[in-house]
XYZ file of C-alpha atoms in Angstrom:
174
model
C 35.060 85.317 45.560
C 34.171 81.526 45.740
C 36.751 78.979 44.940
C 35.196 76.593 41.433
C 34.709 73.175 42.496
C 37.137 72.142 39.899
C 39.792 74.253 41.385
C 39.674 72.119 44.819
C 38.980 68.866 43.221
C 42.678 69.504 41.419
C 44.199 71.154 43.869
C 43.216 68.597 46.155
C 45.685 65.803 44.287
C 49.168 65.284 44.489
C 51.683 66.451 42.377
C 53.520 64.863 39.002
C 54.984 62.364 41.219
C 56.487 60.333 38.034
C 58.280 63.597 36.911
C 59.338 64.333 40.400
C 60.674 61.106 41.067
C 62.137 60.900 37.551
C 64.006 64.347 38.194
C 64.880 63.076 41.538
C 66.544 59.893 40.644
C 68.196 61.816 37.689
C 70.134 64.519 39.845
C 70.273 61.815 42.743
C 72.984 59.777 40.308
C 74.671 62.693 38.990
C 75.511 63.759 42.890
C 76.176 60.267 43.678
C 78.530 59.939 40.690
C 81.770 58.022 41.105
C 83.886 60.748 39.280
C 82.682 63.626 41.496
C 85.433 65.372 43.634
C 83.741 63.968 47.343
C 82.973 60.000 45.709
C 85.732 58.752 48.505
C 83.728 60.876 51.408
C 80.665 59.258 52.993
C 77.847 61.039 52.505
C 73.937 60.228 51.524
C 70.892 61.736 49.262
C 67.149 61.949 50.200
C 64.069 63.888 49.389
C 62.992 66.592 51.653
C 59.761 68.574 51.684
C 56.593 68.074 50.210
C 57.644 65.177 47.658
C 59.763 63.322 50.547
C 56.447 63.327 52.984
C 53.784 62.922 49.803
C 52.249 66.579 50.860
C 53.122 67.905 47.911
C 50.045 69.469 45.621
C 49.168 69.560 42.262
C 52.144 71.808 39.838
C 53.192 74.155 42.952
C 55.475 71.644 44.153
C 59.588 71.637 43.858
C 61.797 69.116 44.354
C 63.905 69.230 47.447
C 66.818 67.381 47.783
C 69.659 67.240 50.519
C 72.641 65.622 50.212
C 74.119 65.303 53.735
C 78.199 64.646 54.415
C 78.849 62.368 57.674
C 82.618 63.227 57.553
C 82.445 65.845 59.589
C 79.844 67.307 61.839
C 78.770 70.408 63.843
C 77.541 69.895 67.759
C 75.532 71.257 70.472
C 77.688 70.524 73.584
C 74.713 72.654 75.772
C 73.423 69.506 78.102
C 77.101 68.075 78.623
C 78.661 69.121 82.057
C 81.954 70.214 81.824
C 83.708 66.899 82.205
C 81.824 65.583 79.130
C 83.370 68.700 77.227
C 86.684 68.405 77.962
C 86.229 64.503 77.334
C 84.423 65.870 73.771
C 87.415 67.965 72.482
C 90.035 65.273 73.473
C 88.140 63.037 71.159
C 87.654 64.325 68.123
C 89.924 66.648 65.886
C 88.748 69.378 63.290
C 87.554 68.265 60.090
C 89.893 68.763 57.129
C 87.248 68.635 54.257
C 84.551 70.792 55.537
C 80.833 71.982 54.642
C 82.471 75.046 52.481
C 84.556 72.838 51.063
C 81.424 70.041 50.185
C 79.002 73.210 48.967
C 82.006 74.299 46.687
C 82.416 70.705 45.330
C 78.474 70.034 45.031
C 77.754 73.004 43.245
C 80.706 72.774 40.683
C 78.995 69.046 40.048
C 75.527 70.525 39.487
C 76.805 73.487 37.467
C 79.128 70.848 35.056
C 76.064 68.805 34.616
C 73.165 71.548 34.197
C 75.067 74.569 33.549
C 72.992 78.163 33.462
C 70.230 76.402 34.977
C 71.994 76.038 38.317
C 71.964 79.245 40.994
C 73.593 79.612 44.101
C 71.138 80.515 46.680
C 71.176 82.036 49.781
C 70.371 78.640 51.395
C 70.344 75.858 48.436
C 71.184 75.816 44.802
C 68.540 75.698 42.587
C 68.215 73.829 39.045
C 66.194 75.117 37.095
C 62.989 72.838 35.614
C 64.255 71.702 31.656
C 61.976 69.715 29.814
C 60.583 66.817 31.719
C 62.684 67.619 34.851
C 60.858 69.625 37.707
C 62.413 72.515 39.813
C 65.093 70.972 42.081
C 66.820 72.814 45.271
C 69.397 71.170 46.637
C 70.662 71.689 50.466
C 73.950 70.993 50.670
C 74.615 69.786 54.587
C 76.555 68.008 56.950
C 75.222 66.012 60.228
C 74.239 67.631 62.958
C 74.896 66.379 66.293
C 72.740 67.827 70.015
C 74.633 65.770 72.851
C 73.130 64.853 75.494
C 75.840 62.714 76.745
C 79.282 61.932 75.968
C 82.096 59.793 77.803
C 83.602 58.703 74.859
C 83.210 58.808 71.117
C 81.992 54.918 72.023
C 80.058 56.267 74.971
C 77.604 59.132 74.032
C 74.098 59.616 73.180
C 72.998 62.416 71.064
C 70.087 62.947 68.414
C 70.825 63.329 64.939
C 70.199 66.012 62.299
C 71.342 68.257 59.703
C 72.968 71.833 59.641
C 73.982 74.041 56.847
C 75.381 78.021 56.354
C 73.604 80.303 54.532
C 75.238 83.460 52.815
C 75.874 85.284 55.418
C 77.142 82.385 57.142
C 74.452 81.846 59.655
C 73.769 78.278 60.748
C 70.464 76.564 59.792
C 69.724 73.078 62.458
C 67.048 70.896 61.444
């Protein structure tokens, strides 16, 4: 079965990117509110996805947001030698606010502000689309760190990511 020419030609443009942006921006401010339980914590927002690299298409798209915590962070010691992780654990001490802790506080946020229309998902919560505001998933994560050196906490060199748990508390690195 061929494929009508006027399926491709709207296929073939991008999304609602006013309404996307629009429902980004408005869940953006209520996670970045100064009343929410992590305000004092340093953490940042951003797009993800399709609408964060423009590949999204024509109404198939969702809105994926992260909102990443640089308080704490998980590691890949692999490429260190032993020295460098023994030199590693001296420097840095366990978190005490952690990602359970930042999921827990992110989705009580999301579910004061949208209510039923937030669900808990095995890897993001999800808001439902309301009116003018698109399908959202939000990734709640914390930085991700792969060493591949480390002297100090003022001497190291490692690349940057994100990691998050899912429900049955595997870890997701991206």
């Amino acid at each position: 079965m061929a494929i009508p020419e006027s399926q491709l030609e709207t296929w073939s443009h991008q999304g609602s990117v006013t309404q996307s942006s629009n429902t980004y921006n408005t869940i953006k401010s209520v996670l970045e509110a100064s009343t929410t339980p992590y305000a004092g914590k340093r953490f940042d927002v951003f797009l993800q996805g399709s609408y964060g690299n423009d590949t999204n298409i024509y109404a198939e798209s969702d809105v994926d947001i992260v909102i990443r915590l640089h308080d704490c962070f998980q590691s890949d010691l692999s490429s260190l030698t032993e020295e460098e992780k023994a030199a590693y654990k001296s420097a840095f001490r366990d978190a005490t606010y952690t990602h359970v802790d930042f999921k827990r506080d992110v989705l009580s946020v999301l579910t004061a502000q949208y209510g039923v229309a937030v669900t808990a998902g095995d890897k993001a919560i999800a808001i439902g689309a309301s009116g003018s505001r698109r399908k959202a998933d939000v990734i709640v994560a914390i930085q991700f760190r792969r060493y591949f050196k480390f002297r100090s906490s003022l001497d190291s060199k490692y690349v940057e990511g994100i990691c998050f748990w899912n429900r049955k508390g595997e870890q997701i690195t991206n």
